[in-house]
Amino acid sequence: MGITVTRIPSYPAAPQQLSGPVPVQVAVAEAARQSRVTVAFRLIWAIPHLFVLYFLGIVAVVVVFIGWWGALFTGRLPDFAANYLGGYMRWNARVDGYVFLLTDAYPPFVFEDDPGYPVRLAVAQDELNRLAVAFRIILAIPASIVAAVVSLGAAVVSIIAWLVTLVTGELPAPLHLAFTAVLRYRFRYNCYWLLLTPSYPGGLFGDGPGAPGYPGEPPASEYGAPGYGAAGYSAPGYGTAGYDAPGYGTAGSVYGTPPGYDAPGRYGATRPLVRPAGWRLTLTSAAKRLVLLFAVLGALVWVGYIVVIATLAANAANRSNNVNTANHAIDQMNSSYAALTSNLSKQQATIKACGTNFTCVTKADGTAAAYFSTFASQLQATRMPSRAVAAASKLHTDAIQAAQDFTQLSKAITVSGYQRTFASIGLQQTLNLFDHDFNALGTALENT
């Protein structure tokens, strides 16, 4: 029986200097079978990592603040900051890959690169433009929007992806590639934001055949599945048969170490770099459509979120305005009602003092009509919240009716005519209704 030898692509033995800023690379092994149990409880399994990363993130904020000043004055992120932030990003990348079902392998609790883990991140420290460092917040805004939108869309779709993986035991290849693309873009943005690289985030839809920054790669024909290594390779994703490190091969192999690492635990020690072939990410048309779907879904969710927040804010502001308006209306109505009742008490006292002087009585009734007219005018001039408008309108009608009734009484010429008018107009009923509607208006204002 003959032995078939798979040709190993040759790569430059000596490192080659890249012409421009080195992009941050994220490589993920091909989709493989996963345990349904770990898929079902994936978020629970990830809690220990998320807990640790929360506190590491707090430290990262301090480190990047100190590192920003160093980079601003020296044009290079200090080594201590590069070491910590680079390790923090690698740890985050592994956990995010695990959460997004890109691998079933549990992430290690380490800062260093793990060549044996199916999700790897490589970032090479390079000279930084001081002006770009000074205005990093402004420069990062477009990339932050893209990263937030596609990440949100991917999070929405991940619910469906989780159900599919739970049932089938494997994340579909297009989703695997699309999630990998989003993961890579997000960490390119994160590393740019943390000053780990001067390379602006890009490559959301994968790498084209002639993408720059990958010297020494084999021809496209030597690649197997799109985005993952060469044909004839038995280890999933990267490396050749016989390599014990899954996904990439070991240090010193034809693939070399990840860019920017010359030995485990040493970050950014070499500036000339060789780009391994396995770091290239080529998306299928289905994967590109999924990435576009992520962007559309994310944009829709963000727009919906903004609309909801704006509506809630407008409602809160409107409610605040209504409360202020109601409080002012309550104060105004209490003042007007107190003045009205005080004047009516004086009017009643005047009528009693009139005795049999009929002209004195009708004059007092005319004064009472003026009191109700004044109250109606003050009520109409008082701004009411929307919920109290109807009650205020009814009270205004009562006040106008009471003013008209007292006016009719004031025009009576004889005592008998006064009595007939009083019996026909139902003044007492009008006054009772006025008191009732005033209380109803107070209730409506208090409930606003």
Coordinates of C-alpha atoms in Angstrom, one line a residue:
M1 CA 0.0 0.0 0.0
G2 CA 1.4 3.4 -1.0
I3 CA 1.7 6.3 1.4
T4 CA 0.2 9.6 0.4
V5 CA 2.2 12.6 1.7
T6 CA 0.3 15.8 2.1
R7 CA 2.5 18.7 1.0
I8 CA 3.1 21.2 3.7
P9 CA 3.0 24.8 2.4
S10 CA 6.3 26.6 2.7
Y11 CA 6.6 29.9 4.6
P12 CA 9.5 32.3 4.8
A13 CA 12.0 31.1 7.4
A14 CA 13.0 34.7 8.2
P15 CA 10.4 37.1 9.5
Q16 CA 9.2 39.8 7.1
Q17 CA 8.5 43.4 8.1
L18 CA 4.9 44.3 7.4
S19 CA 4.3 47.5 5.4
G20 CA 1.6 49.0 7.6
P21 CA 0.0 48.7 11.0
V22 CA -0.6 45.0 12.0
P23 CA -4.3 44.2 12.3
V24 CA -5.4 42.4 15.4
Q25 CA -6.2 38.8 14.5
V26 CA -8.7 36.4 15.9
A27 CA -8.7 32.8 14.7
V28 CA -11.2 30.1 15.6
A29 CA -11.2 26.4 14.8
E30 CA -13.8 25.0 12.5
A31 CA -17.3 24.2 13.8
A32 CA -17.4 20.8 15.6
R33 CA -19.8 18.6 17.6
Q34 CA -20.6 20.0 21.0
S35 CA -22.1 18.4 24.1
R36 CA -25.7 19.3 24.4
V37 CA -25.3 19.5 28.2
T38 CA -22.7 22.2 28.0
V39 CA -24.7 24.0 25.4
A40 CA -27.8 24.0 27.5
F41 CA -25.9 25.5 30.5
R42 CA -23.3 27.5 28.6
L43 CA -24.0 30.8 30.3
I44 CA -24.0 29.1 33.7
W45 CA -20.6 27.5 33.0
A46 CA -19.3 30.9 31.9
I47 CA -20.2 32.7 35.2
P48 CA -16.8 32.0 36.9
H49 CA -15.0 33.6 34.0
L50 CA -17.5 36.5 33.8
F51 CA -17.1 37.1 37.5
V52 CA -13.3 37.2 37.3
L53 CA -13.3 39.3 34.1
Y54 CA -15.6 41.9 35.8
F55 CA -12.9 42.7 38.4
L56 CA -10.1 42.4 35.8
G57 CA -12.0 45.0 33.7
I58 CA -12.0 47.4 36.6
V59 CA -8.2 47.1 36.8
A60 CA -8.1 47.5 33.0
V61 CA -9.8 50.9 33.2
V62 CA -7.0 52.1 35.5
V63 CA -4.2 50.5 33.4
V64 CA -5.5 52.0 30.1
F65 CA -5.8 55.5 31.8
I66 CA -2.2 55.3 32.9
G67 CA -1.1 53.7 29.6
W68 CA -2.8 56.5 27.7
W69 CA -0.5 59.1 29.2
G70 CA 2.5 57.0 28.4
A71 CA 1.4 56.5 24.8
L72 CA 0.6 60.2 24.5
F73 CA 4.2 61.2 25.4
T74 CA 6.2 58.3 24.1
G75 CA 4.1 57.1 21.1
R76 CA 4.1 53.5 22.5
L77 CA 1.9 51.8 25.1
P78 CA 4.1 51.0 28.2
D79 CA 5.1 47.3 28.5
F80 CA 3.2 46.8 31.7
A81 CA 0.0 48.1 30.1
A82 CA 0.5 46.1 26.9
N83 CA 1.1 42.9 28.9
Y84 CA -2.0 43.3 31.1
L85 CA -4.4 44.6 28.4
G86 CA -3.2 42.1 25.9
G87 CA -3.8 39.2 28.3
Y88 CA -7.1 40.7 29.3
M89 CA -8.2 40.8 25.7
R90 CA -7.1 37.2 25.0
W91 CA -9.0 36.0 28.1
N92 CA -12.1 37.9 26.9
A93 CA -11.8 36.5 23.4
R94 CA -11.7 32.9 24.6
V95 CA -14.7 33.4 26.9
D96 CA -16.7 35.2 24.2
G97 CA -15.9 32.5 21.7
Y98 CA -17.1 29.9 24.3
V99 CA -20.3 31.8 25.1
F100 CA -21.1 32.3 21.4
L101 CA -20.8 28.5 20.9
L102 CA -17.7 28.8 18.7
T103 CA -16.1 26.0 20.7
D104 CA -17.1 23.5 23.4
A105 CA -13.7 23.6 25.1
Y106 CA -13.8 25.3 28.5
P107 CA -11.6 28.4 28.5
P108 CA -8.4 28.5 30.7
F109 CA -8.1 31.0 33.5
V110 CA -4.9 32.6 32.1
F111 CA -3.7 35.8 30.5
E112 CA -1.2 34.1 28.2
D113 CA -1.9 32.8 24.7
D114 CA -2.9 29.1 24.8
P115 CA -1.9 27.5 21.4
G116 CA -4.1 24.5 22.3
Y117 CA -7.3 26.5 22.7
P118 CA -9.6 26.7 19.6
V119 CA -10.1 30.5 20.0
R120 CA -7.0 32.7 19.8
L121 CA -6.3 36.4 19.6
A122 CA -3.0 37.9 18.4
V123 CA -2.1 41.5 18.8
A124 CA 1.3 43.1 18.0
Q125 CA 2.4 46.2 19.8
D126 CA 3.4 48.9 17.3
E127 CA 4.3 52.5 17.3
L128 CA 1.3 54.8 18.0
N129 CA 0.4 58.1 16.5
R130 CA 0.4 60.6 19.4
L131 CA -2.3 62.7 17.7
A132 CA -4.5 59.6 17.2
V133 CA -3.9 58.7 20.9
A134 CA -5.0 62.2 22.0
F135 CA -8.3 61.9 20.0
R136 CA -8.8 58.2 20.3
I137 CA -12.3 58.7 21.8
I138 CA -13.5 60.7 18.8
L139 CA -11.7 58.5 16.3
A140 CA -13.2 55.3 17.8
I141 CA -16.8 56.5 17.5
P142 CA -17.6 55.1 14.0
A143 CA -16.1 51.7 14.9
S144 CA -17.9 51.7 18.3
I145 CA -21.2 52.2 16.5
V146 CA -20.5 49.3 14.1
A147 CA -19.3 47.0 16.8
A148 CA -22.3 47.8 19.0
V149 CA -24.8 47.3 16.2
V150 CA -23.5 44.0 14.9
S151 CA -22.8 42.6 18.4
L152 CA -26.4 43.4 19.4
G153 CA -27.7 41.7 16.2
A154 CA -25.5 38.7 16.8
A155 CA -26.7 38.5 20.4
V156 CA -30.3 38.4 19.1
V157 CA -29.5 35.7 16.6
S158 CA -27.5 33.8 19.1
I159 CA -30.8 32.8 20.8
I160 CA -31.8 30.9 17.7
A161 CA -28.3 29.6 17.3
W162 CA -28.4 28.2 20.8
L163 CA -31.6 26.4 20.2
V164 CA -30.3 24.9 16.9
T165 CA -27.1 23.8 18.6
L166 CA -29.0 22.4 21.5
V167 CA -31.0 20.2 19.1
T168 CA -28.4 19.3 16.6
G169 CA -25.3 19.3 18.7
E170 CA -23.4 21.5 16.3
L171 CA -23.5 25.2 15.4
P172 CA -24.1 25.5 11.6
A173 CA -21.0 26.5 9.7
P174 CA -22.4 29.8 8.3
L175 CA -23.4 30.9 11.8
H176 CA -20.0 29.8 13.1
L177 CA -18.2 31.9 10.5
A178 CA -20.5 34.9 11.0
F179 CA -20.0 34.9 14.8
T180 CA -16.3 34.6 14.2
A181 CA -16.3 37.7 12.0
V182 CA -18.3 39.7 14.6
L183 CA -16.0 38.5 17.3
R184 CA -12.9 39.5 15.4
Y185 CA -14.3 42.9 14.5
R186 CA -15.3 43.5 18.1
F187 CA -11.9 42.7 19.5
R188 CA -10.2 44.7 16.8
Y189 CA -12.2 47.6 18.1
N190 CA -11.5 46.8 21.7
C191 CA -7.8 46.6 21.1
Y192 CA -7.8 49.8 19.1
W193 CA -9.8 51.5 22.0
L194 CA -7.3 50.1 24.6
L195 CA -4.3 51.5 22.5
L196 CA -3.0 48.0 21.9
T197 CA -2.8 48.7 18.1
P198 CA -2.8 51.6 15.8
S199 CA -4.7 49.6 13.2
Y200 CA -8.3 50.8 12.8
P201 CA -10.9 48.1 13.1
G202 CA -12.0 46.5 9.8
G203 CA -12.6 43.2 8.0
L204 CA -16.1 42.7 9.3
F205 CA -17.0 40.7 6.2
G206 CA -13.8 38.7 6.2
D207 CA -10.6 38.9 4.2
G208 CA -10.5 38.9 0.4
P209 CA -8.1 36.7 -1.6
G210 CA -5.6 39.6 -1.9
A211 CA -6.0 41.1 1.6
P212 CA -2.8 42.9 2.6
G213 CA -0.8 42.2 5.7
Y214 CA -0.4 38.5 5.3
P215 CA 3.0 37.8 3.9
G216 CA 4.1 34.3 3.3
E217 CA 0.7 32.8 2.9
P218 CA 0.1 29.9 0.5
P219 CA -2.0 30.3 -2.6
A220 CA -5.8 30.3 -2.2
S221 CA -5.9 26.8 -3.8
E222 CA -4.0 25.4 -0.9
Y223 CA -6.8 26.4 1.5
G224 CA -9.5 23.9 2.5
A225 CA -12.8 25.0 4.0
P226 CA -13.2 28.8 3.5
G227 CA -11.6 30.7 6.3
Y228 CA -9.9 27.8 8.0
G229 CA -6.6 26.3 7.0
A230 CA -5.4 24.1 4.1
A231 CA -6.9 21.0 2.5
G232 CA -5.6 17.7 3.8
Y233 CA -5.3 18.9 7.4
S234 CA -6.8 16.5 9.9
A235 CA -6.8 18.8 13.0
P236 CA -9.9 21.0 13.0
G237 CA -9.3 24.5 11.7
Y238 CA -5.6 25.0 11.6
G239 CA -2.3 23.1 11.6
T240 CA -1.2 19.9 9.9
A241 CA -1.8 16.3 10.8
G242 CA 0.4 15.3 13.6
Y243 CA 0.4 18.6 15.4
D244 CA -0.7 18.1 18.9
A245 CA -2.0 21.7 19.5
P246 CA -5.5 21.7 18.1
G247 CA -6.3 24.4 15.6
Y248 CA -3.0 26.1 15.0
G249 CA 0.1 23.9 15.4
T250 CA 2.8 24.3 18.0
A251 CA 5.4 27.0 18.3
G252 CA 8.3 26.4 15.9
S253 CA 6.1 24.7 13.3
V254 CA 5.8 25.9 9.8
Y255 CA 3.0 28.2 11.0
G256 CA 5.2 29.9 13.5
T257 CA 3.9 31.5 16.7
P258 CA 1.0 33.9 16.7
P259 CA 2.1 37.3 15.4
G260 CA 3.7 39.4 18.0
Y261 CA 4.8 36.6 20.3
D262 CA 8.3 35.1 20.2
A263 CA 7.8 33.0 23.3
P264 CA 4.9 32.2 25.7
G265 CA 4.3 35.0 28.1
R266 CA 6.2 37.7 26.3
Y267 CA 4.0 40.3 24.7
G268 CA 5.2 42.3 21.7
A269 CA 8.8 41.3 22.0
T270 CA 9.5 41.2 18.2
R271 CA 8.5 43.9 15.8
P272 CA 9.2 42.1 12.5
L273 CA 6.3 39.6 12.1
V274 CA 5.3 36.6 10.1
R275 CA 1.6 36.2 9.5
P276 CA 0.5 32.6 9.7
A277 CA -1.9 31.4 7.0
G278 CA -4.5 30.2 9.6
W279 CA -5.3 33.8 10.7
R280 CA -7.0 34.6 7.4
L281 CA -10.8 34.6 7.6
T282 CA -12.8 34.0 4.4
L283 CA -16.5 34.2 4.7
T284 CA -18.9 32.2 2.6
S285 CA -21.8 34.1 0.9
A286 CA -24.2 32.7 3.5
A287 CA -22.0 33.9 6.3
K288 CA -21.7 37.4 4.8
R289 CA -25.5 37.6 4.6
L290 CA -25.7 36.6 8.2
V291 CA -23.3 39.4 9.2
L292 CA -25.5 41.8 7.2
L293 CA -28.5 40.4 9.0
F294 CA -26.8 41.1 12.3
A295 CA -26.2 44.7 11.3
V296 CA -29.8 45.2 10.2
L297 CA -31.2 43.5 13.4
G298 CA -28.9 45.4 15.6
A299 CA -29.8 48.7 14.0
L300 CA -33.5 48.0 14.3
V301 CA -33.1 47.1 18.0
W302 CA -31.0 50.2 18.7
V303 CA -33.6 52.4 16.9
G304 CA -36.4 50.7 18.8
Y305 CA -34.5 51.2 22.0
I306 CA -33.9 54.9 21.3
V307 CA -37.6 55.3 20.4
V308 CA -38.7 53.6 23.6
I309 CA -36.3 55.6 25.8
A310 CA -37.3 58.8 24.0
T311 CA -41.0 58.0 24.6
L312 CA -40.4 57.2 28.2
A313 CA -38.4 60.3 28.7
A314 CA -41.1 62.4 27.0
N315 CA -43.8 60.7 29.1
A316 CA -41.7 61.4 32.2
A317 CA -41.2 65.0 31.3
N318 CA -44.9 65.3 30.4
R319 CA -45.9 63.8 33.7
S320 CA -43.5 66.1 35.5
N321 CA -45.0 69.1 33.7
N322 CA -48.5 67.8 34.5
V323 CA -47.6 67.4 38.2
N324 CA -46.2 71.0 38.3
T325 CA -49.3 72.2 36.4
A326 CA -51.6 70.4 38.7
N327 CA -49.9 71.7 41.8
H328 CA -50.1 75.3 40.5
A329 CA -53.8 74.7 39.6
I330 CA -54.6 73.4 43.0
D331 CA -53.0 76.4 44.7
Q332 CA -54.9 78.8 42.3
M333 CA -58.2 77.1 42.7
N334 CA -57.9 76.9 46.5
S335 CA -57.1 80.6 46.6
S336 CA -60.0 81.5 44.2
Y337 CA -62.5 79.3 46.1
A338 CA -61.5 80.7 49.4
A339 CA -62.0 84.2 48.1
L340 CA -65.4 83.2 46.6
T341 CA -66.7 81.6 49.8
S342 CA -65.5 84.6 51.9
N343 CA -67.3 87.0 49.6
L344 CA -70.4 84.9 49.6
S345 CA -70.4 84.9 53.4
K346 CA -70.2 88.6 53.4
Q347 CA -73.1 88.7 50.8
Q348 CA -75.3 86.6 53.0
A349 CA -74.5 88.9 56.0
T350 CA -75.4 91.9 53.9
I351 CA -78.8 90.3 52.9
K352 CA -79.6 89.7 56.6
A353 CA -78.7 93.3 57.4
C354 CA -81.0 94.5 54.6
G355 CA -84.1 93.4 56.5
T356 CA -87.1 94.4 54.4
N357 CA -85.1 96.7 52.1
F358 CA -85.8 94.8 48.8
T359 CA -83.4 97.0 46.7
C360 CA -80.6 96.2 49.2
V361 CA -81.2 92.4 48.6
T362 CA -81.2 92.6 44.8
K363 CA -78.0 94.7 44.9
A364 CA -76.4 92.0 47.1
D365 CA -77.4 89.4 44.6
G366 CA -75.8 91.4 41.8
T367 CA -72.6 91.5 43.9
A368 CA -72.8 87.7 44.2
A369 CA -73.1 87.3 40.4
A370 CA -69.9 89.4 40.1
Y371 CA -68.2 87.0 42.6
F372 CA -69.0 84.0 40.5
S373 CA -68.1 85.7 37.3
T374 CA -64.7 86.5 38.7
F375 CA -64.2 82.9 39.8
A376 CA -65.1 81.7 36.3
S377 CA -62.6 84.0 34.8
Q378 CA -59.8 82.9 37.2
L379 CA -60.7 79.3 36.5
Q380 CA -60.5 79.8 32.7
A381 CA -57.1 81.6 33.0
T382 CA -55.7 78.7 35.1
R383 CA -53.7 76.1 33.1
M384 CA -55.0 72.6 33.7
P385 CA -53.3 69.2 33.1
S386 CA -55.0 67.2 30.4
R387 CA -56.7 64.8 32.9
A388 CA -58.4 67.7 34.7
V389 CA -59.6 69.7 31.7
A390 CA -63.0 68.1 31.6
A391 CA -63.6 68.6 35.4
A392 CA -62.5 72.2 35.1
S393 CA -64.9 72.8 32.2
K394 CA -67.8 71.5 34.2
L395 CA -66.9 73.7 37.1
H396 CA -66.6 76.7 34.8
T397 CA -70.1 76.0 33.5
D398 CA -71.5 75.8 37.0
A399 CA -69.9 79.2 37.9
I400 CA -71.3 80.9 34.8
Q401 CA -74.7 79.4 35.6
A402 CA -74.6 80.6 39.2
A403 CA -73.6 84.1 38.0
Q404 CA -76.5 84.2 35.6
D405 CA -79.0 83.0 38.3
F406 CA -77.9 85.7 40.7
T407 CA -78.0 88.3 37.9
Q408 CA -81.7 87.3 37.2
L409 CA -82.5 87.7 40.9
S410 CA -80.8 91.1 41.0
K411 CA -83.1 92.3 38.1
A412 CA -86.3 91.4 40.0
I413 CA -88.6 94.5 40.5
T414 CA -91.1 93.1 43.0
V415 CA -90.9 90.7 45.9
S416 CA -93.3 88.3 44.2
G417 CA -91.3 88.5 41.0
Y418 CA -88.2 87.8 43.0
Q419 CA -89.8 84.7 44.5
R420 CA -91.0 83.4 41.2
T421 CA -87.6 83.8 39.7
F422 CA -85.9 82.1 42.6
A423 CA -88.3 79.1 42.3
S424 CA -87.8 78.8 38.5
I425 CA -84.0 79.0 38.3
G426 CA -83.1 76.4 40.8
L427 CA -80.3 78.4 42.4
Q428 CA -79.7 76.0 45.3
Q429 CA -79.3 73.1 42.9
T430 CA -76.8 75.1 40.9
L431 CA -74.8 76.0 44.1
N432 CA -74.8 72.3 45.2
L433 CA -73.6 71.2 41.8
F434 CA -70.9 73.8 41.9
D435 CA -69.6 72.5 45.2
H436 CA -69.7 68.9 43.9
D437 CA -67.8 69.7 40.7
F438 CA -65.2 71.8 42.6
N439 CA -64.4 68.7 44.7
A440 CA -64.3 66.6 41.6
L441 CA -61.8 69.0 40.1
G442 CA -59.7 68.8 43.2
T443 CA -59.7 64.9 42.9
A444 CA -58.7 65.1 39.3
L445 CA -55.8 67.4 40.0
E446 CA -54.5 65.3 42.9
N447 CA -54.6 62.2 40.7
T448 CA -52.6 63.7 37.9

